[in-house]
Amino acid sequence: MKLISVSDEEELSRIAAEILFTKVKSAKRLVLGLATGKTPQGMYRYLSKYSKEYKQSYTHIHTVNLDEYVGSTTYHTYMEEHLFQHIDIPNDQTHIPDGEAASLIEECSRYEQMIKELGGIDLQVLGIGENGHIGFNEPGTSFDARTHVVQLTDSTLKANAKYFVDSKQPKQAITMGIGTILESREILLLAIGERKANAVKELFKGSLNEEIPATALINHTNVTVLADKGARKLLDKES
Ligand code: PGA
């Protein structure tokens, strides 16, 4: 696993956006796996800015998001607001699990099949939960899991409650599985702040442990972790 140490959120956002933008610019076709949450917001801001400045087209890009709340379009709205409305990506080339699907089970299989038909994910961006979750794969999820419906833990519900001040927070979500994520050809994990320090420490110093979902990445051969000072706090202390 490669670690890129940055000082703060601003630098992390800029460097993450540069990594993505370079791929968007140079690839003939690219399947980008995208994440939501607080962490990648700055990255999307820079990516939108670069795309405008350089008049970069996204007609050759397909995006596949990690997750969505059940009965909700929260992350559809998020992606529209933070990225899709700023670039020229065709609507039908952006994919997010449908949390409002009549059959959630069928939606999960459809999502897996769709990723397969796209030829898999070239680069998957990940955040990391305080409890080490990736996507919404909570502690205890099998490392083989495919796209599935999850019951969110109290820790995750609490961390994300801020997005639901005006509406009821769903307690379930659809998430790409860890097995699905691990098939991505390349992974870029972003970690900001001391709250993530323990999870980041487990990534670099720990071993495979289904109670800390992110440790599944230890065996992947092409993972880059971008971490700011806060997120590296427990690493720096011990090295
Ligand atoms: P955050 O969430 O970016 O809002 O901290 C990250 C995650 O839970 O994966």
Tab-separated table of C-alpha atoms and ligand atoms in Angstrom:
chain	number	residue	atom	x	y	z
A	1	MET	CA	0.000	0.000	0.000
A	2	LYS	CA	1.348	3.385	-0.955
A	3	LEU	CA	0.909	6.309	1.450
A	4	ILE	CA	0.854	9.903	0.237
A	5	SER	CA	1.195	12.198	3.242
A	6	VAL	CA	-0.404	15.617	2.930
A	7	SER	CA	-0.782	18.387	5.450
A	8	ASP	CA	-4.485	19.134	5.395
A	9	GLU	CA	-7.858	18.716	3.692
A	10	GLU	CA	-7.118	21.372	1.087
A	11	GLU	CA	-3.909	19.716	-0.115
A	12	LEU	CA	-5.531	16.284	-0.036
A	13	SER	CA	-8.457	17.502	-2.140
A	14	ARG	CA	-6.163	19.093	-4.714
A	15	ILE	CA	-3.887	16.076	-5.070
A	16	ALA	CA	-6.803	13.613	-5.243
A	17	ALA	CA	-8.422	15.744	-7.964
A	18	GLU	CA	-5.128	15.892	-9.886
A	19	ILE	CA	-4.851	12.094	-9.806
A	20	LEU	CA	-8.385	11.720	-11.176
A	21	PHE	CA	-8.061	14.531	-13.691
A	22	THR	CA	-4.847	13.075	-15.143
A	23	LYS	CA	-6.660	9.772	-15.745
A	24	VAL	CA	-9.739	11.460	-17.227
A	25	LYS	CA	-7.474	13.425	-19.590
A	26	SER	CA	-5.322	10.540	-20.750
A	27	ALA	CA	-7.738	7.583	-20.891
A	28	LYS	CA	-9.701	6.666	-24.025
A	29	ARG	CA	-12.381	5.195	-21.777
A	30	LEU	CA	-12.487	5.055	-17.969
A	31	VAL	CA	-14.765	3.510	-15.355
A	32	LEU	CA	-14.442	5.609	-12.220
A	33	GLY	CA	-15.746	4.330	-8.911
A	34	LEU	CA	-16.924	7.255	-6.805
A	35	ALA	CA	-17.619	7.888	-3.135
A	36	THR	CA	-19.793	10.356	-1.246
A	37	GLY	CA	-19.566	11.835	2.256
A	38	LYS	CA	-17.664	14.808	3.586
A	39	THR	CA	-14.198	13.562	2.602
A	40	PRO	CA	-14.345	13.766	-1.236
A	41	GLN	CA	-16.216	17.090	-1.404
A	42	GLY	CA	-13.051	19.141	-1.872
A	43	MET	CA	-11.764	16.684	-4.469
A	44	TYR	CA	-14.965	17.158	-6.503
A	45	ARG	CA	-14.652	20.921	-6.144
A	46	TYR	CA	-11.136	20.880	-7.632
A	47	LEU	CA	-12.077	18.325	-10.281
A	48	SER	CA	-14.993	20.496	-11.413
A	49	LYS	CA	-12.712	23.532	-11.449
A	50	TYR	CA	-9.983	21.818	-13.525
A	51	SER	CA	-12.588	20.416	-15.905
A	52	LYS	CA	-14.005	23.885	-16.543
A	53	GLU	CA	-10.609	25.551	-16.854
A	54	TYR	CA	-9.319	22.964	-19.313
A	55	LYS	CA	-12.707	22.401	-21.022
A	56	GLN	CA	-12.307	18.699	-20.319
A	57	SER	CA	-14.993	16.452	-21.755
A	58	TYR	CA	-16.336	13.426	-19.801
A	59	THR	CA	-18.177	11.681	-22.636
A	60	HIS	CA	-15.689	8.779	-22.422
A	61	ILE	CA	-16.161	8.359	-18.656
A	62	HIS	CA	-18.526	6.020	-16.808
A	63	THR	CA	-19.052	6.432	-13.071
A	64	VAL	CA	-20.175	3.844	-10.565
A	65	ASN	CA	-20.987	4.981	-7.031
A	66	LEU	CA	-20.455	2.897	-3.931
A	67	ASP	CA	-23.773	3.241	-2.167
A	68	GLU	CA	-27.163	4.840	-1.542
A	69	TYR	CA	-29.593	4.926	1.370
A	70	VAL	CA	-32.683	2.736	1.090
A	71	GLY	CA	-35.834	4.717	0.223
A	72	SER	CA	-33.746	7.777	-0.531
A	73	THR	CA	-31.958	9.685	-3.299
A	74	THR	CA	-29.517	11.423	-0.944
A	75	TYR	CA	-26.384	10.372	-2.797
A	76	HIS	CA	-27.935	10.950	-6.236
A	77	THR	CA	-28.497	14.553	-5.149
A	78	TYR	CA	-25.005	14.756	-3.667
A	79	MET	CA	-23.330	13.583	-6.890
A	80	GLU	CA	-25.392	15.948	-9.015
A	81	GLU	CA	-24.509	18.870	-6.781
A	82	HIS	CA	-20.820	18.134	-6.255
A	83	LEU	CA	-19.811	16.797	-9.664
A	84	PHE	CA	-22.267	15.816	-12.382
A	85	GLN	CA	-23.802	19.256	-12.929
A	86	HIS	CA	-20.301	20.692	-13.440
A	87	ILE	CA	-19.167	18.276	-16.179
A	88	ASP	CA	-20.596	17.006	-19.464
A	89	ILE	CA	-20.933	13.341	-18.487
A	90	PRO	CA	-24.029	11.756	-20.137
A	91	ASN	CA	-26.681	10.825	-17.552
A	92	ASP	CA	-26.823	7.217	-18.640
A	93	GLN	CA	-23.084	6.845	-17.959
A	94	THR	CA	-23.496	7.660	-14.256
A	95	HIS	CA	-24.560	4.808	-11.988
A	96	ILE	CA	-25.688	4.891	-8.363
A	97	PRO	CA	-27.623	2.101	-6.610
A	98	ASP	CA	-31.381	2.773	-6.702
A	99	GLY	CA	-32.425	2.944	-3.052
A	100	GLU	CA	-36.050	3.279	-4.143
A	101	ALA	CA	-36.126	0.097	-6.241
A	102	ALA	CA	-39.221	-2.071	-5.741
A	103	SER	CA	-36.995	-5.090	-5.157
A	104	LEU	CA	-33.753	-4.253	-3.372
A	105	ILE	CA	-32.409	-7.768	-3.924
A	106	GLU	CA	-32.924	-7.443	-7.685
A	107	GLU	CA	-31.362	-3.996	-7.608
A	108	CYS	CA	-28.227	-5.446	-5.989
A	109	SER	CA	-27.869	-8.113	-8.724
A	110	ARG	CA	-28.582	-5.553	-11.426
A	111	TYR	CA	-25.820	-3.317	-10.024
A	112	GLU	CA	-23.286	-6.167	-9.968
A	113	GLN	CA	-24.206	-7.135	-13.528
A	114	MET	CA	-23.932	-3.528	-14.694
A	115	ILE	CA	-20.381	-3.242	-13.255
A	116	LYS	CA	-19.439	-6.485	-14.990
A	117	GLU	CA	-20.859	-5.248	-18.313
A	118	LEU	CA	-18.843	-2.048	-18.002
A	119	GLY	CA	-15.742	-4.234	-17.768
A	120	GLY	CA	-15.080	-3.572	-14.068
A	121	ILE	CA	-13.854	-0.473	-12.280
A	122	ASP	CA	-10.559	1.107	-13.340
A	123	LEU	CA	-10.120	3.380	-10.325
A	124	GLN	CA	-12.244	3.304	-7.179
A	125	VAL	CA	-12.191	6.263	-4.789
A	126	LEU	CA	-12.933	5.365	-1.169
A	127	GLY	CA	-13.440	7.216	2.081
A	128	ILE	CA	-13.069	5.370	5.347
A	129	GLY	CA	-15.445	5.243	8.293
A	130	GLU	CA	-14.385	5.813	11.878
A	131	ASN	CA	-15.139	2.125	12.404
A	132	GLY	CA	-13.083	1.197	9.334
A	133	HIS	CA	-16.024	0.748	6.974
A	134	ILE	CA	-15.547	1.171	3.222
A	135	GLY	CA	-18.633	2.019	1.211
A	136	PHE	CA	-21.294	1.037	3.729
A	137	ASN	CA	-19.639	-2.295	4.469
A	138	GLU	CA	-19.857	-2.295	8.243
A	139	PRO	CA	-17.655	-4.322	10.640
A	140	GLY	CA	-18.293	-8.038	10.306
A	141	THR	CA	-19.034	-7.932	6.534
A	142	SER	CA	-17.469	-10.811	4.629
A	143	PHE	CA	-14.555	-9.792	2.427
A	144	ASP	CA	-16.278	-11.778	-0.359
A	145	ALA	CA	-19.534	-9.794	-0.184
A	146	ARG	CA	-21.069	-8.522	-3.413
A	147	THR	CA	-23.490	-5.570	-3.647
A	148	HIS	CA	-26.014	-6.000	-0.827
A	149	VAL	CA	-28.420	-4.304	1.571
A	150	VAL	CA	-26.923	-3.356	4.938
A	151	GLN	CA	-28.217	-2.378	8.317
A	152	LEU	CA	-26.223	0.704	9.290
A	153	THR	CA	-24.475	0.706	12.664
A	154	ASP	CA	-25.141	3.328	15.332
A	155	SER	CA	-21.660	4.752	14.784
A	156	THR	CA	-22.339	5.326	11.058
A	157	LEU	CA	-25.843	6.679	11.659
A	158	LYS	CA	-24.437	9.136	14.172
A	159	ALA	CA	-21.578	10.239	11.882
A	160	ASN	CA	-24.043	10.913	9.022
A	161	ALA	CA	-26.992	12.290	10.996
A	162	LYS	CA	-25.986	15.820	9.950
A	163	TYR	CA	-27.230	15.141	6.395
A	164	PHE	CA	-30.745	14.426	7.614
A	165	VAL	CA	-31.770	17.457	9.655
A	166	ASP	CA	-34.926	17.936	7.561
A	167	SER	CA	-35.766	14.314	6.851
A	168	LYS	CA	-35.792	10.924	8.513
A	169	GLN	CA	-32.460	9.125	8.308
A	170	PRO	CA	-32.785	5.682	6.689
A	171	LYS	CA	-31.286	2.873	8.730
A	172	GLN	CA	-30.498	0.729	5.704
A	173	ALA	CA	-28.418	1.241	2.591
A	174	ILE	CA	-27.372	-0.570	-0.569
A	175	THR	CA	-23.616	-0.863	-0.848
A	176	MET	CA	-21.158	-2.307	-3.299
A	177	GLY	CA	-19.635	-5.314	-1.501
A	178	ILE	CA	-16.037	-5.622	-0.369
A	179	GLY	CA	-15.531	-8.382	-2.949
A	180	THR	CA	-16.788	-6.009	-5.642
A	181	ILE	CA	-14.548	-3.174	-4.433
A	182	LEU	CA	-11.497	-5.471	-4.336
A	183	GLU	CA	-11.931	-6.245	-8.040
A	184	SER	CA	-11.243	-2.596	-8.913
A	185	ARG	CA	-7.965	-2.367	-10.775
A	186	GLU	CA	-6.805	0.562	-8.665
A	187	ILE	CA	-7.987	2.084	-5.382
A	188	LEU	CA	-7.504	5.585	-3.993
A	189	LEU	CA	-8.491	5.892	-0.330
A	190	LEU	CA	-8.867	9.335	1.235
A	191	ALA	CA	-8.644	9.950	4.982
A	192	ILE	CA	-9.008	13.302	6.695
A	193	GLY	CA	-8.825	14.092	10.388
A	194	GLU	CA	-7.997	12.462	13.697
A	195	ARG	CA	-11.336	10.627	13.809
A	196	LYS	CA	-9.964	8.399	11.040
A	197	ALA	CA	-6.554	7.848	12.675
A	198	ASN	CA	-7.356	4.496	14.203
A	199	ALA	CA	-8.786	3.075	10.976
A	200	VAL	CA	-5.715	4.334	9.044
A	201	LYS	CA	-3.407	2.766	11.600
A	202	GLU	CA	-5.158	-0.598	11.151
A	203	LEU	CA	-4.647	-0.314	7.387
A	204	PHE	CA	-0.890	0.068	7.686
A	205	LYS	CA	-0.091	-1.784	10.910
A	206	GLY	CA	-2.961	-4.235	11.236
A	207	SER	CA	-3.793	-7.521	9.569
A	208	LEU	CA	-6.829	-8.866	7.705
A	209	ASN	CA	-9.761	-8.543	10.087
A	210	GLU	CA	-13.416	-8.574	9.044
A	211	GLU	CA	-14.215	-6.431	12.085
A	212	ILE	CA	-12.250	-3.634	10.347
A	213	PRO	CA	-13.521	-3.758	6.736
A	214	ALA	CA	-10.773	-1.531	5.295
A	215	THR	CA	-8.132	-4.145	6.184
A	216	ALA	CA	-9.473	-6.104	3.173
A	217	LEU	CA	-7.410	-3.663	1.096
A	218	ILE	CA	-4.138	-4.934	2.580
A	219	ASN	CA	-4.015	-7.734	-0.017
A	220	HIS	CA	-4.901	-5.533	-2.979
A	221	THR	CA	-1.881	-4.802	-5.163
A	222	ASN	CA	-2.691	-1.244	-6.237
A	223	VAL	CA	-3.895	0.898	-3.337
A	224	THR	CA	-2.875	4.489	-2.664
A	225	VAL	CA	-3.869	6.113	0.617
A	226	LEU	CA	-3.939	9.899	0.795
A	227	ALA	CA	-3.948	10.917	4.456
A	228	ASP	CA	-3.652	14.284	6.148
A	229	LYS	CA	-1.772	14.963	9.367
A	230	GLY	CA	-4.742	14.165	11.608
A	231	ALA	CA	-5.489	10.848	9.930
A	232	ARG	CA	-1.798	9.845	10.218
A	233	LYS	CA	-1.581	10.731	13.878
A	234	LEU	CA	-1.299	7.179	15.204
A	235	LEU	CA	1.027	6.082	12.386
A	236	ASP	CA	3.536	8.855	12.932
A	237	LYS	CA	3.575	8.211	16.654
A	238	GLU	CA	4.687	4.634	16.251
A	239	SER	CA	7.031	4.829	13.287
B	1	PGA	P1	-17.036	10.983	5.612
B	1	PGA	O1	-17.440	9.460	5.485
B	1	PGA	O2	-16.283	11.299	4.389
B	1	PGA	O3	-18.339	11.714	5.680
B	1	PGA	O4	-16.210	11.074	6.862
B	1	PGA	C1	-16.489	8.564	5.032
B	1	PGA	C2	-17.074	7.192	5.067
B	1	PGA	O5	-17.902	6.922	5.947
B	1	PGA	O6	-16.690	6.378	4.212
